[in-house]
Each structure stands twice: as C-alpha cells, then as structure tokens.
C-alpha cells in the first residue's frame, strides 16, 4: 500500500510517498481502507514538531509514527478476534490529535479509539473534514452556556474551526457576527452568520457592538484589543496561544479579577466530540466547509497550502 512517510520533523518536503506493507490488525484492532483524510493545522504541527510542546506527544527527538495524518474516513476491511463494536463493511471515521498515521491507504488501529460510523447521507470526504476543527469548536463551546439571542463574534469565519463554530452557534440560536475577506462574505452568511465584516476593509475591533463572547478562531487578535467589545461579564477565547503566548496566563489570571475574562480550553474527550458530530450530521445541523482536494501523491503541496494559513475550511486528501 502507499503511505506518506517522513523519518524526521521538518517541512512538507520531508514527506515522500512510499510502498509499505499493508498492516495486519491485532486481536483488538480494526483494519480500515482509508478513502479520505484531511491535511489540517494539527497535522502541520505533527509534521514539523512545532510548537515544540507537541513533541511530548508525538516523539521527542523524532516522530514516533512515520506516517502523518490525524483523521480518516473509510471502510472497515477486517476486524481482530476480540472486536465486537465494528464489522467488515462499516463506513467509519475517526480522529486523534496526537497522530494516527492515516495519510495512507490502509490503517490498523485499536477499536477503542475515537471512531464513529458514518451515516449514509455523509460522504467520506465530508466525514474526514468533520473531525479536527469541529472537535476544537465543540471544546470551545461546551465550556460556555450559550443562550439563544446572545451576541457572539467569530473572528475568522472561513477557518476550519471558525466555519464549524458559526454553524454550532447558529444551532444554539446565538446572533453571530463573523469576519472574513470580501470574496467569502456570502459563504460565511450561508453558514449562519447574521452579520459579516470584511476584515480587508473594516477593523472589527473598532465596532460599537458588544458581545457576550468573542471567539478568535484564527488567533489574529488579542484580548487587549477585544476587551472593549465584551459585555461586562463577557468572555474572550482564542484558538492560539497569542503573540506573546499570553492567553494561557490570562486564562489563569482574569477569572480572579472579576468581570471580563479569557478562557483557553484544552481540547479533550474526542469520543464525546465525535458522538456530537454524528448527532449534528443526523439532524442536518452541520457540514464541514471543504476547500481544495489533493491526491495522496501531492501531499507536500497540500501541507504547504495548509501551512500558508489561507485554506478556506478544510483541505481533503483522497486515497483512491
Ligand atoms: N488550540 C488548538 O488545539 C488548535 C488546534 C488546531 C488549530 N489551532 C489553531 O487555530 C487556528 C485556526 O485553525 P483553522 O484550521 O481553523 O484555520 P485555517 O482554516 O487555517 O484558517 C484559514 C482562514 O483564516 C482566515 N484568516 C486569515 N487571516 C485572517 C484575519 N486577519 N482575519 C480573519 N480571518 C483571517 C482566512 O480567511 P480569508 O480567506 O477570508 O482571508 C482563511 O480562510 C490556527 O491558528 C491554528 O494554528 C489551534
């Protein structure tokens, strides 16, 4: 089978497509014929080993897994003797933010990992693109009590996390304002944002509007710049550490001062997120935004594009 392989941390050029042995599932594993995966921002960190903190999870001096890939969607081809939860023929998808080695045509992984079956109305590409960013969006939103009618700002409405978050906020009845560049205004409105600010023409931090929550889904702003946009007990959440890595410290300090505060939730419980994603699919309440598709052979190009910070939603990698 073909797999994207690298033996050291480094740029996309360290990856090459190689013929490797098809894995054989152990008693507790399933073997999946991967149809689609994505190249996402977490994959970029797994590939480059940056930020360095990532290496505590993916291998200190060199990557533990030779293949990249954190998510997959495909068909179960075989199951180990002890596996009761899946059977050959099941359409499944899954995610692990520490890496799965899923940029490959086949994947053997423990059946106890975060894996769900894919409903018939969802394609493999949609399933793979529903994993990483939606998991992070869920983990930002489930720390809050968002009520219908509350005003929420999402900076970066076309990011993978931002576009998932807008749909989830809409499901909760929030009134969403989002930012994006001119050519994406209609796309972001279609996701459920009531107001869209073109960040190439207007600075959202100069708005008069106040919000219960400000989500910086692309980490391009700071709490300092957004504080005046928050209502008295408003909350600022960013998907990034901040330019001086200040967000984790502000998340410890600001709750002690009363009033406006910063939250920096660490994404956990991938299984719960995947169960929630499946529910939203069934309710027709969430579909991932998909940008470009790349065949496995062009994986280095896909990584370069994703690392540029300009992808619009999710970038799909096809294995067929
Ligand atoms: N905390 C975590 O565990 C975690 C996990 C994954 C990712 N992240 C971080 O979260 C961030 C978002 O990831 P993602 O995959 O959702 O992002 P992404 O898809 O790579 O975001 C790209 C989008 O950002 C938009 N953008 C660029 N500059 C902007 C600006 N100044 N204002 C508003 N939008 C702007 C672009 O929109 P236009 O095309 O409209 O310009 C582009 O569509 C990244 O910084 C990533 O490193 C954090």
CSV table of C-alpha atoms and ligand atoms in Angstrom, one decimal:
chain,number,residue,atom,x,y,z
A,1,UNK,CA,0.0,0.0,0.0
A,2,UNK,CA,1.0,3.7,-0.4
A,3,UNK,CA,1.7,5.9,2.6
A,4,UNK,CA,3.1,9.3,3.2
A,5,UNK,CA,6.4,8.7,5.2
A,6,UNK,CA,8.9,11.0,6.9
A,7,UNK,CA,11.5,10.0,9.5
A,8,UNK,CA,12.3,13.4,10.9
A,9,UNK,CA,10.4,16.5,11.8
A,10,UNK,CA,10.6,19.1,9.1
A,11,UNK,CA,8.9,21.0,6.2
A,12,UNK,CA,6.5,19.3,3.7
A,13,UNK,CA,9.4,18.3,1.5
A,14,UNK,CA,10.5,15.7,4.2
A,15,UNK,CA,7.4,13.7,3.2
A,16,UNK,CA,7.6,11.1,0.4
A,17,UNK,CA,5.1,8.6,-0.9
A,18,UNK,CA,6.4,5.0,-0.3
A,19,UNK,CA,5.2,1.5,-0.9
A,20,UNK,CA,4.9,-0.1,2.6
A,21,UNK,CA,3.4,-3.3,3.9
A,22,UNK,CA,-0.3,-3.3,4.5
A,23,UNK,CA,-0.9,-3.5,8.2
A,24,UNK,CA,-2.5,-6.6,9.8
A,25,UNK,CA,-4.9,-5.9,12.6
A,26,UNK,CA,-4.2,-7.4,16.0
A,27,UNK,CA,-7.0,-9.0,18.1
A,28,UNK,CA,-8.2,-5.6,19.4
A,29,UNK,CA,-7.8,-3.7,16.2
A,30,UNK,CA,-9.7,-2.9,13.0
A,31,UNK,CA,-8.2,-2.5,9.6
A,32,UNK,CA,-9.7,0.4,7.6
A,33,UNK,CA,-9.3,1.0,3.9
A,34,UNK,CA,-8.9,4.8,4.0
A,35,UNK,CA,-10.8,6.7,1.4
A,36,UNK,CA,-10.3,10.3,2.6
A,37,UNK,CA,-8.3,12.2,5.2
A,38,UNK,CA,-7.5,15.8,5.6
A,39,UNK,CA,-4.4,17.9,6.0
A,40,UNK,CA,-5.2,20.2,8.9
A,41,UNK,CA,-3.4,22.6,11.2
A,42,UNK,CA,-2.8,19.9,13.8
A,43,UNK,CA,-1.2,17.8,11.0
A,44,UNK,CA,1.2,20.7,10.3
A,45,UNK,CA,2.3,20.6,14.0
A,46,UNK,CA,2.7,16.8,13.9
A,47,UNK,CA,4.8,17.2,10.7
A,48,UNK,CA,7.0,20.0,11.9
A,49,UNK,CA,7.2,19.2,15.6
A,50,UNK,CA,6.3,22.8,16.2
A,51,UNK,CA,5.3,24.2,18.6
A,52,UNK,CA,7.9,22.1,20.4
A,53,UNK,CA,5.5,21.2,23.2
A,54,UNK,CA,3.8,19.0,20.5
A,55,UNK,CA,6.9,16.6,20.7
A,56,UNK,CA,6.0,15.5,24.2
A,57,UNK,CA,3.0,13.7,22.5
A,58,UNK,CA,4.4,12.8,19.0
A,59,UNK,CA,8.1,11.9,19.9
A,60,UNK,CA,10.8,14.0,21.4
A,61,UNK,CA,13.8,13.7,19.1
A,62,UNK,CA,12.0,12.1,16.1
A,63,UNK,CA,8.4,11.3,15.2
A,64,UNK,CA,7.1,8.1,16.8
A,65,UNK,CA,4.8,7.5,13.8
A,66,UNK,CA,6.5,7.6,10.4
A,67,UNK,CA,3.2,8.5,8.6
A,68,UNK,CA,1.4,11.8,9.2
A,69,UNK,CA,-2.4,12.0,9.4
A,70,UNK,CA,-4.7,12.7,12.3
A,71,UNK,CA,-8.1,11.8,10.8
A,72,UNK,CA,-9.6,9.3,8.4
A,73,UNK,CA,-12.8,8.1,6.8
A,74,UNK,CA,-13.1,4.8,5.1
A,75,UNK,CA,-14.5,1.2,5.2
A,76,UNK,CA,-13.6,-1.5,7.7
A,77,UNK,CA,-12.0,-4.3,5.8
A,78,UNK,CA,-11.2,-6.7,8.7
A,79,UNK,CA,-11.6,-6.8,12.5
A,80,UNK,CA,-9.5,-8.6,15.1
A,81,UNK,CA,-10.8,-11.6,17.1
A,82,UNK,CA,-11.8,-9.5,20.1
A,83,UNK,CA,-13.6,-6.7,18.3
A,84,UNK,CA,-17.4,-6.6,18.8
A,85,UNK,CA,-18.1,-2.9,18.0
A,86,UNK,CA,-17.3,-2.8,14.3
A,87,UNK,CA,-17.6,-5.3,11.4
A,88,UNK,CA,-16.2,-5.5,7.9
A,89,UNK,CA,-18.1,-3.2,5.5
A,90,UNK,CA,-18.8,-0.5,8.2
A,91,UNK,CA,-18.2,3.1,7.0
A,92,UNK,CA,-16.2,4.7,9.8
A,93,UNK,CA,-14.2,7.8,10.6
A,94,UNK,CA,-12.0,8.9,13.4
A,95,UNK,CA,-9.5,11.4,14.8
A,96,UNK,CA,-6.6,11.6,17.2
A,97,UNK,CA,-4.8,14.9,17.7
A,98,UNK,CA,-1.5,13.2,18.5
A,99,UNK,CA,-1.4,11.5,15.1
A,100,UNK,CA,-2.8,8.2,13.6
A,101,UNK,CA,-0.6,7.7,10.6
A,102,UNK,CA,-3.8,8.0,8.5
A,103,UNK,CA,-2.1,9.5,5.4
A,104,UNK,CA,-2.0,6.0,4.0
A,105,UNK,CA,-4.3,3.7,2.0
A,106,UNK,CA,-4.8,1.4,5.0
A,107,UNK,CA,-4.8,1.9,8.7
A,108,UNK,CA,-4.9,-0.6,11.6
A,109,UNK,CA,-6.0,1.0,14.9
A,110,UNK,CA,-7.5,-0.2,18.2
A,111,UNK,CA,-11.3,-0.4,18.1
A,112,UNK,CA,-11.4,1.5,21.4
A,113,UNK,CA,-10.0,4.7,19.7
A,114,UNK,CA,-12.3,7.6,18.9
A,115,UNK,CA,-14.1,6.1,15.9
A,116,UNK,CA,-17.7,6.5,14.8
A,117,UNK,CA,-19.8,5.0,12.0
A,118,UNK,CA,-20.7,7.4,9.1
A,119,UNK,CA,-24.4,7.9,8.3
A,120,UNK,CA,-25.4,7.2,4.6
A,121,UNK,CA,-26.0,10.9,3.9
A,122,UNK,CA,-22.4,11.9,4.6
A,123,UNK,CA,-19.6,11.2,2.1
A,124,UNK,CA,-16.1,10.1,3.1
A,125,UNK,CA,-14.7,13.5,2.3
A,126,UNK,CA,-17.3,15.2,4.4
A,127,UNK,CA,-16.7,12.8,7.3
A,128,UNK,CA,-12.9,13.3,7.3
A,129,UNK,CA,-13.4,17.1,7.1
A,130,UNK,CA,-15.8,17.0,10.1
A,131,UNK,CA,-13.2,15.7,12.6
A,132,UNK,CA,-10.4,18.0,13.7
A,133,UNK,CA,-11.8,21.5,13.6
A,134,UNK,CA,-15.3,20.5,14.8
A,135,UNK,CA,-13.7,18.8,17.8
A,136,UNK,CA,-11.9,22.0,18.7
A,137,UNK,CA,-15.1,24.1,18.1
A,138,UNK,CA,-17.1,21.8,20.3
A,139,UNK,CA,-14.4,22.1,23.0
A,140,UNK,CA,-14.6,25.8,22.9
A,141,UNK,CA,-18.4,26.0,23.0
A,142,UNK,CA,-19.0,23.3,25.6
A,143,UNK,CA,-17.2,25.3,28.3
A,144,UNK,CA,-19.9,28.0,28.0
A,145,UNK,CA,-23.6,28.4,28.5
A,146,UNK,CA,-24.6,29.9,25.2
A,147,UNK,CA,-28.2,31.1,25.1
A,148,UNK,CA,-30.5,32.0,22.2
A,149,UNK,CA,-30.2,35.7,21.3
A,150,UNK,CA,-26.8,36.2,22.8
A,151,UNK,CA,-24.3,38.2,20.6
A,152,UNK,CA,-21.2,36.3,19.6
A,153,UNK,CA,-18.3,37.4,17.4
A,154,UNK,CA,-16.2,34.9,15.4
A,155,UNK,CA,-13.0,36.3,14.0
A,156,UNK,CA,-12.0,34.1,11.1
A,157,UNK,CA,-15.3,32.8,9.8
A,158,UNK,CA,-13.7,30.9,6.9
A,159,UNK,CA,-11.2,28.9,9.0
A,160,UNK,CA,-11.9,25.3,9.6
A,161,UNK,CA,-12.7,26.0,13.3
A,162,UNK,CA,-14.5,29.3,12.6
A,163,UNK,CA,-16.8,27.8,9.9
A,164,UNK,CA,-17.7,24.9,12.2
A,165,UNK,CA,-18.2,27.2,15.2
A,166,UNK,CA,-20.6,29.5,13.3
A,167,UNK,CA,-22.9,26.5,12.4
A,168,UNK,CA,-22.8,25.3,16.1
A,169,UNK,CA,-23.6,28.8,17.4
A,170,UNK,CA,-26.5,29.1,14.9
A,171,UNK,CA,-27.9,25.8,16.2
A,172,UNK,CA,-27.8,27.3,19.7
A,173,UNK,CA,-29.8,30.4,18.5
A,174,UNK,CA,-27.0,32.9,19.0
A,175,UNK,CA,-26.7,36.0,16.9
A,176,UNK,CA,-23.4,35.6,15.1
A,177,UNK,CA,-21.1,38.3,13.6
A,178,UNK,CA,-18.2,36.9,11.7
A,179,UNK,CA,-15.1,38.2,9.9
A,180,UNK,CA,-13.7,37.1,6.5
A,181,UNK,CA,-12.3,38.6,3.3
A,182,UNK,CA,-14.5,40.1,0.6
A,183,UNK,CA,-14.8,37.0,-1.7
A,184,UNK,CA,-16.0,34.9,1.2
A,185,UNK,CA,-18.8,37.1,2.5
A,186,UNK,CA,-21.7,35.1,1.0
A,187,UNK,CA,-20.2,31.8,2.1
A,188,UNK,CA,-20.0,32.9,5.7
A,189,UNK,CA,-23.5,34.3,5.6
A,190,UNK,CA,-24.7,30.9,4.3
A,191,UNK,CA,-23.1,29.2,7.3
A,192,UNK,CA,-25.4,31.2,9.6
A,193,UNK,CA,-23.7,34.5,10.4
A,194,UNK,CA,-26.2,37.3,10.6
A,195,UNK,CA,-23.6,40.0,10.1
A,196,UNK,CA,-20.3,39.6,8.2
A,197,UNK,CA,-17.4,42.1,8.5
A,198,UNK,CA,-14.9,42.2,5.6
A,199,UNK,CA,-11.6,42.3,7.5
A,200,UNK,CA,-9.8,43.7,4.5
A,201,UNK,CA,-11.9,46.9,4.7
A,202,UNK,CA,-13.0,47.2,8.3
A,203,UNK,CA,-11.3,46.6,11.7
A,204,UNK,CA,-13.8,44.6,13.8
A,205,UNK,CA,-12.2,45.9,17.0
A,206,UNK,CA,-13.4,49.4,16.0
A,207,UNK,CA,-17.1,48.3,16.1
A,208,UNK,CA,-19.6,49.8,18.5
A,209,UNK,CA,-21.4,46.5,19.1
A,210,UNK,CA,-20.8,44.5,22.3
A,211,UNK,CA,-20.8,40.7,22.6
A,212,UNK,CA,-21.2,38.1,25.3
A,213,UNK,CA,-18.4,36.1,23.6
A,214,UNK,CA,-15.6,36.9,21.3
A,215,UNK,CA,-14.0,33.8,19.6
A,216,UNK,CA,-10.8,34.5,17.8
A,217,UNK,CA,-10.9,31.3,15.7
A,218,UNK,CA,-7.7,32.2,13.8
A,219,UNK,CA,-5.7,33.8,16.6
A,220,UNK,CA,-5.2,37.1,14.8
A,221,UNK,CA,-6.2,39.4,17.6
A,222,UNK,CA,-5.7,39.7,21.3
A,223,UNK,CA,-7.8,40.0,24.5
A,224,UNK,CA,-6.4,43.6,24.9
A,225,UNK,CA,-7.7,44.6,21.5
A,226,UNK,CA,-11.1,42.9,22.0
A,227,UNK,CA,-11.8,43.7,25.7
A,228,UNK,CA,-13.9,46.8,25.0
A,229,UNK,CA,-16.1,44.6,22.6
A,230,UNK,CA,-17.1,42.4,25.5
A,231,UNK,CA,-20.2,42.9,27.7
A,232,UNK,CA,-19.4,43.3,31.5
A,233,UNK,CA,-19.1,39.6,32.1
A,234,UNK,CA,-18.0,38.7,28.5
A,235,UNK,CA,-15.6,36.0,27.6
A,236,UNK,CA,-12.7,36.0,25.1
A,237,UNK,CA,-11.5,32.7,23.6
A,238,UNK,CA,-8.7,32.2,21.1
A,239,UNK,CA,-7.6,29.1,19.2
A,240,UNK,CA,-4.0,30.4,19.5
A,241,UNK,CA,-1.6,31.0,22.4
A,242,UNK,CA,-1.4,34.7,21.4
A,243,UNK,CA,1.6,36.7,20.1
A,244,UNK,CA,3.4,36.6,23.4
A,245,UNK,CA,1.9,33.2,24.5
A,246,UNK,CA,-0.2,35.2,26.9
A,247,UNK,CA,-3.6,33.5,26.5
A,248,UNK,CA,-3.0,30.6,28.9
A,249,UNK,CA,-1.7,33.1,31.6
A,250,UNK,CA,-4.7,35.4,31.0
A,251,UNK,CA,-7.0,32.4,31.4
A,252,UNK,CA,-5.5,31.8,34.9
A,253,UNK,CA,-5.4,35.5,35.9
A,254,UNK,CA,-8.5,37.1,34.5
A,255,UNK,CA,-11.1,34.9,36.4
A,256,UNK,CA,-9.5,36.2,39.6
A,257,UNK,CA,-10.2,39.9,38.7
A,258,UNK,CA,-14.0,39.5,38.1
A,259,UNK,CA,-15.7,40.8,35.0
A,260,UNK,CA,-14.4,40.2,31.5
A,261,UNK,CA,-12.2,37.1,31.2
A,262,UNK,CA,-10.2,34.9,28.9
A,263,UNK,CA,-10.7,31.1,28.6
A,264,UNK,CA,-8.1,28.9,27.0
A,265,UNK,CA,-9.8,25.5,26.9
A,266,UNK,CA,-7.6,22.5,26.1
A,267,UNK,CA,-9.5,20.2,23.7
A,268,UNK,CA,-10.3,16.9,25.4
A,269,UNK,CA,-12.7,13.9,25.1
A,270,UNK,CA,-12.5,13.3,21.4
A,271,UNK,CA,-15.0,10.4,21.7
A,272,UNK,CA,-17.7,12.8,23.1
A,273,UNK,CA,-17.0,15.3,20.3
A,274,UNK,CA,-17.3,12.6,17.6
A,275,UNK,CA,-20.7,11.4,19.1
A,276,UNK,CA,-21.9,15.1,19.0
A,277,UNK,CA,-20.7,15.5,15.4
A,278,UNK,CA,-22.7,12.3,14.4
A,279,UNK,CA,-25.8,13.8,16.1
A,280,UNK,CA,-25.4,17.0,14.2
A,281,UNK,CA,-25.0,15.2,10.9
A,282,UNK,CA,-28.2,13.3,11.6
A,283,UNK,CA,-30.0,16.5,12.4
A,284,UNK,CA,-28.7,18.2,9.2
A,285,UNK,CA,-27.1,20.8,11.6
A,286,UNK,CA,-23.5,20.6,10.5
A,287,UNK,CA,-21.5,20.1,7.3
A,288,UNK,CA,-17.8,21.0,7.1
A,289,UNK,CA,-16.6,23.7,4.7
A,290,UNK,CA,-14.4,22.0,2.1
A,291,UNK,CA,-11.7,23.9,0.1
A,292,UNK,CA,-9.3,22.0,-2.1
A,293,UNK,CA,-8.8,18.3,-2.6
A,294,UNK,CA,-5.4,16.8,-3.2
A,295,UNK,CA,-4.5,13.2,-4.1
A,296,UNK,CA,-2.1,11.4,-1.7
A,297,UNK,CA,0.7,11.8,-4.2
A,298,UNK,CA,0.5,15.6,-3.9
A,299,UNK,CA,0.6,15.6,-0.1
A,300,UNK,CA,3.6,18.0,0.2
A,301,UNK,CA,1.6,20.6,-1.9
A,302,UNK,CA,-1.4,20.1,0.4
A,303,UNK,CA,0.8,20.7,3.5
A,304,UNK,CA,2.3,23.8,2.0
A,305,UNK,CA,-1.1,25.2,1.2
A,306,UNK,CA,-2.5,24.5,4.7
A,307,UNK,CA,0.6,25.9,6.5
A,308,UNK,CA,0.1,29.2,4.5
A,309,UNK,CA,-2.9,29.9,6.7
A,310,UNK,CA,-5.1,30.7,3.7
A,311,UNK,CA,-7.2,27.5,3.4
A,312,UNK,CA,-10.9,28.1,3.4
A,313,UNK,CA,-12.4,25.5,5.8
A,314,UNK,CA,-10.8,22.0,5.3
A,315,UNK,CA,-8.3,20.5,2.8
A,316,UNK,CA,-9.1,16.9,1.8
A,317,UNK,CA,-6.6,14.2,0.9
A,318,UNK,CA,-8.0,11.5,-1.3
A,319,UNK,CA,-6.5,8.0,-1.3
A,320,UNK,CA,-8.4,6.3,-4.2
B,1,LIG,N1,-5.8,25.2,20.1
B,1,LIG,C1,-5.7,24.1,19.4
B,1,LIG,O1,-5.6,23.0,19.8
B,1,LIG,C2,-5.6,24.3,17.9
B,1,LIG,C3,-5.8,23.2,17.1
B,1,LIG,C4,-5.9,23.4,15.7
B,1,LIG,C5,-5.6,24.6,15.2
B,1,LIG,N2,-5.3,25.6,16.0
B,1,LIG,C6,-5.0,27.0,15.6
B,1,LIG,O2,-6.3,27.6,15.3
B,1,LIG,C7,-6.2,28.4,14.2
B,1,LIG,C8,-7.3,28.1,13.3
B,1,LIG,O3,-7.1,26.9,12.6
B,1,LIG,P1,-8.0,26.6,11.4
B,1,LIG,O4,-7.6,25.3,10.8
B,1,LIG,O5,-9.4,26.8,11.7
B,1,LIG,O6,-7.5,27.8,10.5
B,1,LIG,P2,-7.4,27.9,9.0
B,1,LIG,O7,-8.5,27.1,8.3
B,1,LIG,O8,-6.0,27.6,8.5
B,1,LIG,O9,-7.7,29.4,8.8
B,1,LIG,C9,-7.6,30.0,7.5
B,1,LIG,C10,-8.5,31.1,7.3
B,1,LIG,O10,-8.1,32.2,8.2
B,1,LIG,C11,-8.7,33.3,7.6
B,1,LIG,N3,-7.9,34.5,8.0
B,1,LIG,C12,-6.6,34.7,7.8
B,1,LIG,N4,-6.2,35.9,8.3
B,1,LIG,C13,-7.3,36.5,8.9
B,1,LIG,C14,-7.6,37.7,9.6
B,1,LIG,N5,-6.7,38.6,9.8
B,1,LIG,N6,-8.9,37.9,10.0
B,1,LIG,C15,-9.8,36.9,9.8
B,1,LIG,N7,-9.6,35.8,9.1
B,1,LIG,C16,-8.4,35.5,8.7
B,1,LIG,C17,-8.6,33.2,6.2
B,1,LIG,O11,-9.8,33.7,5.7
B,1,LIG,P3,-9.9,34.5,4.3
B,1,LIG,O12,-9.6,33.5,3.3
B,1,LIG,O13,-11.3,35.0,4.4
B,1,LIG,O14,-8.8,35.6,4.4
B,1,LIG,C18,-8.5,31.6,5.9
B,1,LIG,O15,-9.7,31.2,5.3
B,1,LIG,C19,-4.8,28.3,13.6
B,1,LIG,O16,-4.1,29.4,14.0
B,1,LIG,C20,-4.3,27.0,14.2
B,1,LIG,O17,-2.9,27.0,14.4
B,1,LIG,C21,-5.3,25.5,17.4
